[in-house]
Coordinates of C-alpha atoms and ligand atoms in Angstrom, one line a residue:
M1007 CA 112.0 105.5 122.2
K1008 CA 109.2 107.8 123.2
R1009 CA 110.7 110.7 121.2
I1010 CA 111.3 108.4 117.9
F1011 CA 107.3 107.9 118.1
I1012 CA 106.6 111.6 118.6
L1013 CA 109.0 112.3 115.8
V1014 CA 107.4 110.1 113.5
L1015 CA 103.9 111.3 114.6
F1016 CA 105.0 115.0 113.3
I1017 CA 106.4 113.4 110.1
C1018 CA 103.2 111.6 109.1
G1019 CA 100.5 113.8 110.7
C1020 CA 98.1 111.2 109.2
V1021 CA 96.6 109.9 112.7
S1022 CA 92.8 110.2 112.1
Q1023 CA 91.2 112.4 114.9
T1024 CA 87.5 113.1 115.3
K1025 CA 87.3 115.3 118.4
K1026 CA 84.7 117.9 119.7
E1027 CA 84.8 121.7 119.8
L1028 CA 86.7 122.2 116.4
S1029 CA 87.9 125.6 115.5
P1030 CA 85.5 127.4 113.2
E1031 CA 88.4 127.5 110.7
F1032 CA 88.1 123.8 109.9
E1033 CA 84.8 124.6 108.5
K1034 CA 85.7 127.4 106.3
W1035 CA 88.2 125.6 104.3
A1036 CA 85.8 122.6 104.1
A1037 CA 83.1 124.9 102.9
I1038 CA 85.0 126.1 99.6
K1039 CA 83.8 124.7 96.6
S1040 CA 86.2 125.8 94.1
P1041 CA 90.3 126.4 93.6
T1042 CA 91.7 129.8 92.8
L1043 CA 92.9 130.9 89.5
G1044 CA 96.4 131.4 90.4
E1045 CA 99.6 129.4 89.1
P1046 CA 99.7 126.1 90.8
A1047 CA 101.5 126.0 93.9
S1048 CA 101.8 124.1 97.0
I1049 CA 102.4 126.0 99.8
G1050 CA 103.5 124.9 103.4
T1051 CA 104.2 121.7 104.8
Y1052 CA 101.8 118.4 104.2
Q1053 CA 100.2 119.0 107.7
A1054 CA 99.9 122.8 107.5
G1055 CA 99.5 124.5 104.1
C1056 CA 97.2 125.1 101.0
I1057 CA 97.2 125.3 97.3
D1058 CA 97.1 127.8 95.0
G1059 CA 95.7 126.9 91.4
A1060 CA 94.6 123.3 92.1
Q1061 CA 93.2 121.0 89.5
S1062 CA 90.3 118.7 89.8
L1063 CA 91.1 114.8 89.1
P1064 CA 88.4 113.7 86.4
L1065 CA 85.6 111.7 88.5
E1066 CA 86.7 109.1 86.6
G1067 CA 89.2 107.7 83.6
P1068 CA 91.1 105.0 82.6
G1069 CA 92.1 102.6 85.5
F1070 CA 90.5 104.9 88.2
Y1071 CA 87.3 105.9 89.7
V1072 CA 87.1 108.8 92.4
V1073 CA 84.8 107.6 95.6
N1074 CA 83.4 109.8 98.4
R1075 CA 82.8 112.4 95.9
Q1076 CA 80.6 114.5 98.1
R1077 CA 83.6 115.3 100.4
L1078 CA 85.0 117.4 97.4
R1079 CA 88.6 115.9 98.3
Y1080 CA 89.6 115.5 94.6
F1081 CA 91.9 118.5 94.0
G1082 CA 95.4 118.8 94.1
H1083 CA 98.9 120.0 92.5
P1084 CA 99.1 119.0 88.7
S1085 CA 102.0 116.6 89.8
M1086 CA 99.4 114.6 91.7
M1087 CA 97.1 114.7 88.7
A1088 CA 99.6 113.6 86.5
Y1089 CA 100.7 110.8 88.7
L1090 CA 97.4 109.3 89.2
L1091 CA 96.2 109.6 85.7
D1092 CA 99.7 107.8 84.8
L1093 CA 99.0 105.3 87.4
G1094 CA 95.6 104.6 86.1
Q1095 CA 97.1 104.0 82.6
K1096 CA 99.6 101.4 83.8
I1097 CA 96.8 100.0 85.7
K1098 CA 94.5 99.5 82.5
Q1099 CA 97.2 98.5 80.5
K1100 CA 98.1 95.6 83.0
K1101 CA 94.3 95.0 82.9
Y1102 CA 94.0 95.2 86.7
P1103 CA 91.2 96.3 88.2
M1104 CA 90.2 100.0 88.8
M1105 CA 92.0 101.7 91.4
A1106 CA 89.4 103.6 93.7
V1107 CA 90.8 107.1 94.7
E1108 CA 90.0 108.2 98.0
D1109 CA 91.0 111.6 99.5
I1110 CA 93.5 114.2 97.6
S1111 CA 92.9 117.6 99.1
Y1112 CA 90.1 120.3 99.3
P1113 CA 89.7 122.7 96.3
R1114 CA 92.1 125.3 98.2
G1115 CA 93.7 122.4 100.3
G1116 CA 94.0 123.4 103.9
P1117 CA 93.3 121.3 107.1
F1118 CA 90.5 118.5 107.0
L1119 CA 87.5 118.8 109.2
T1120 CA 87.7 115.4 109.7
G1121 CA 90.0 112.5 109.2
H1122 CA 93.6 112.7 108.7
N1123 CA 96.1 115.9 109.6
S1124 CA 98.2 115.9 106.4
H1125 CA 96.4 116.1 102.7
Q1126 CA 96.8 120.1 103.0
I1127 CA 98.8 121.2 99.8
G1128 CA 97.4 118.8 97.2
L1129 CA 100.2 116.3 97.5
D1130 CA 99.1 113.4 99.5
V1131 CA 96.4 110.6 98.0
D1132 CA 94.7 107.7 99.8
I1133 CA 94.1 105.0 97.6
S1134 CA 91.7 102.2 98.7
L1135 CA 93.3 98.6 98.8
T1136 CA 90.0 97.4 97.3
P1137 CA 90.1 97.7 93.6
L1138 CA 86.6 98.0 91.6
K1139 CA 85.5 95.7 89.0
S1140 CA 83.0 98.3 87.7
A1141 CA 81.7 101.7 88.4
P1142 CA 79.9 101.7 92.0
Q1143 CA 76.3 102.1 92.3
D1144 CA 76.7 104.6 95.3
D1145 CA 80.2 106.6 95.4
A1146 CA 79.4 107.6 98.8
N1147 CA 79.6 103.7 100.2
V1148 CA 82.2 101.4 98.7
P1149 CA 83.1 98.9 100.6
A1150 CA 86.8 99.3 102.1
P1151 CA 87.4 96.2 104.3
S1152 CA 90.7 95.9 106.2
Y1153 CA 93.4 93.4 104.8
V1154 CA 95.2 93.6 108.4
R1155 CA 94.8 92.5 111.8
E1156 CA 95.8 94.9 114.4
R1157 CA 98.6 96.3 112.5
K1158 CA 100.8 93.2 112.7
E1159 CA 99.2 90.4 110.4
L1160 CA 97.8 90.1 106.8
L1161 CA 94.4 88.9 106.8
T1162 CA 93.4 86.2 104.2
N1163 CA 91.7 88.7 101.7
W1164 CA 95.3 90.1 101.2
G1165 CA 96.4 88.8 97.5
K1166 CA 98.0 89.8 94.4
E1167 CA 95.5 92.5 93.7
Q1168 CA 96.5 94.7 96.7
A1169 CA 100.2 93.7 96.3
Q1170 CA 100.3 95.0 92.7
L1171 CA 98.8 98.1 93.5
V1172 CA 101.3 99.0 96.2
E1173 CA 104.0 98.0 93.7
L1174 CA 102.8 99.8 91.1
A1175 CA 102.3 103.0 92.7
A1176 CA 105.5 102.9 94.6
Q1177 CA 107.6 103.1 91.1
S1178 CA 107.1 106.6 90.2
D1179 CA 109.8 109.1 90.8
L1180 CA 107.2 111.6 91.9
V1181 CA 106.8 109.5 95.0
N1182 CA 108.2 110.7 98.6
R1183 CA 106.8 108.0 100.6
I1184 CA 103.9 105.5 100.8
F1185 CA 102.2 104.8 104.1
V1186 CA 101.1 101.3 104.5
A1187 CA 100.0 98.9 107.8
P1188 CA 103.3 97.4 109.2
A1189 CA 102.2 93.9 108.0
I1190 CA 102.1 95.1 104.5
K1191 CA 105.8 96.5 104.8
K1192 CA 106.6 93.2 106.5
F1193 CA 105.0 91.3 103.4
F1194 CA 107.2 93.1 100.9
C1195 CA 110.0 92.7 102.8
S1196 CA 110.0 88.9 103.1
T1197 CA 108.8 88.7 99.2
Q1198 CA 110.6 91.5 97.4
P1199 CA 113.5 92.6 99.8
T1200 CA 115.3 93.9 97.0
A1201 CA 112.8 95.8 95.5
P1202 CA 114.0 99.3 94.2
W1203 CA 111.0 101.0 95.4
L1204 CA 111.0 99.0 98.9
Y1205 CA 112.6 101.8 100.8
K1206 CA 109.7 104.3 100.1
I1207 CA 107.2 102.0 101.8
R1208 CA 106.5 103.0 105.3
P1209 CA 104.8 101.5 108.2
W1210 CA 102.0 103.3 110.0
W1211 CA 99.2 103.3 112.2
G1212 CA 96.1 102.6 110.4
H1213 CA 96.5 102.3 106.5
D1214 CA 94.8 98.7 106.7
D1215 CA 92.2 99.6 103.9
H1216 CA 94.0 102.0 102.1
I1217 CA 97.5 103.1 101.2
H1218 CA 98.5 107.0 101.5
V1219 CA 100.8 108.1 98.9
R1220 CA 102.8 111.2 99.2
L1221 CA 104.5 113.1 96.2
N1222 CA 107.6 115.1 96.5
C1223 CA 107.3 118.9 96.4
P1224 CA 107.3 120.1 92.8
A1225 CA 110.1 122.3 92.1
S1226 CA 107.7 124.9 90.5
S1227 CA 106.3 125.2 94.0
P1228 CA 109.2 127.0 96.1
E1229 CA 107.2 127.6 99.3
C1230 CA 106.5 124.0 99.4
V1231 CA 108.0 122.3 102.4
N1232 CA 109.4 118.8 101.2
Q1233 CA 109.7 115.8 103.6
P1234 CA 113.3 114.9 103.5
A1235 CA 113.7 112.2 101.0
L1236 CA 114.5 108.4 102.5
D1237 CA 117.6 106.7 101.6
P1238 CA 117.1 104.3 98.9
A1239 CA 120.1 102.3 100.2
E1240 CA 118.3 101.2 103.3
N1241 CA 115.1 99.0 102.7
N1242 CA 114.1 99.5 106.7
C1243 CA 113.0 96.0 107.0
G1244 CA 115.2 95.6 110.2
A1245 CA 115.0 97.2 113.5
Q1246 CA 112.4 99.8 112.3
L1247 CA 109.9 97.3 111.1
D1248 CA 110.8 95.4 114.2
W1249 CA 109.6 98.5 116.5
W1250 CA 106.1 98.1 115.1
Y1251 CA 106.3 94.5 116.5
S1252 CA 107.5 95.5 119.9
A1253 CA 105.5 95.7 123.7
E1254 CA 106.3 99.4 123.1
A1255 CA 104.4 99.8 119.9
D1256 CA 101.6 97.8 121.9
A1257 CA 101.6 100.4 124.6
E1258 CA 101.5 103.1 122.0
A1259 CA 98.5 101.4 120.5
K1260 CA 96.9 101.2 123.4
K1261 CA 97.4 104.6 124.7
M1262 CA 95.7 106.0 121.4
A1263 CA 92.8 103.6 121.9
D1264 CA 92.0 104.6 125.4
E1265 CA 92.5 108.4 124.7
P1266 CA 89.2 110.5 125.4
A1267 CA 87.6 112.1 122.2
T1268 CA 87.1 115.2 124.1
V1269 CA 90.2 117.3 123.6
P1270 CA 89.6 119.6 120.4
K1271 CA 91.7 119.1 117.1
S1272 CA 93.9 122.0 117.4
F1273 CA 93.9 123.9 114.2
P1274 CA 97.4 124.3 112.3
V1275 CA 99.3 127.4 111.8
L1276 CA 99.0 127.8 108.1
P1277 CA 101.6 130.1 105.8
A1278 CA 100.5 133.7 105.8
K1279 CA 99.7 133.6 102.1
C1280 CA 97.2 130.6 102.8
E1281 CA 94.6 133.2 104.4
N1282 CA 94.5 135.4 101.1
I1283 CA 93.8 131.8 99.2
K1284 CA 91.2 131.2 101.7
V1285 CA 89.3 134.1 100.9
Q1286 CA 89.8 134.8 97.3
K1287 CA 86.9 135.2 94.9
Ligands
ZN137 ZN1 95.8 109.6 104.1

């Protein structure tokens, strides 16, 4: 079972780390302020890659609002922009409150200095589970409460607005998978077990205040390494979900919580082309 855990860790690559003595390479990617002017292309894997010709998401538009703008993580592949603009339109049409868009990627992708290990090729986005009734006073300090107790149970603040957002976000064919806390997967397994999009909803550590949507590699990005598609015939409401409620998962959670924050986060090996993308004027 340990092997399974390591495998899923590799697949998601989205466990947050705040470790000391980071490689100076992290700072270089974080310091880039503009995308390249190349043809849009995602290069490499979700956990080790970059993006050529990224687009910027408008900071607000129908049905959405970008938060934490000072991080400059609102760049991505045009496929991501199309996905978010379309989702925003649907949210507006249904008269749901605005979605708060958190991190996508840096202007040229690459590893984040802080937070998740993925989001490197402009095809991952975090969307808050707390929708906005109106534009916030302070973009950098928008409340994002947890909706889940210790990954297993929904809190009483979970409601229709959260469920509607996940459901709508999962329906696009562009979506490869969506990471959520196990309690959220469990909720949909019991309320909508036959929903055609349920197979894309994947339990993961964290993700109790936001969802993480991963899009498929676009056909126009031949150097993008897709994560294998999930099987639509398997909703994974059985043994796979049960694991998250096992003693083994409890032990893994404890191990992660106890891990000392002294090991430097290692810098991934990026495709050679990313070096050129990093230094282009
Ligand atoms: Zn994420």
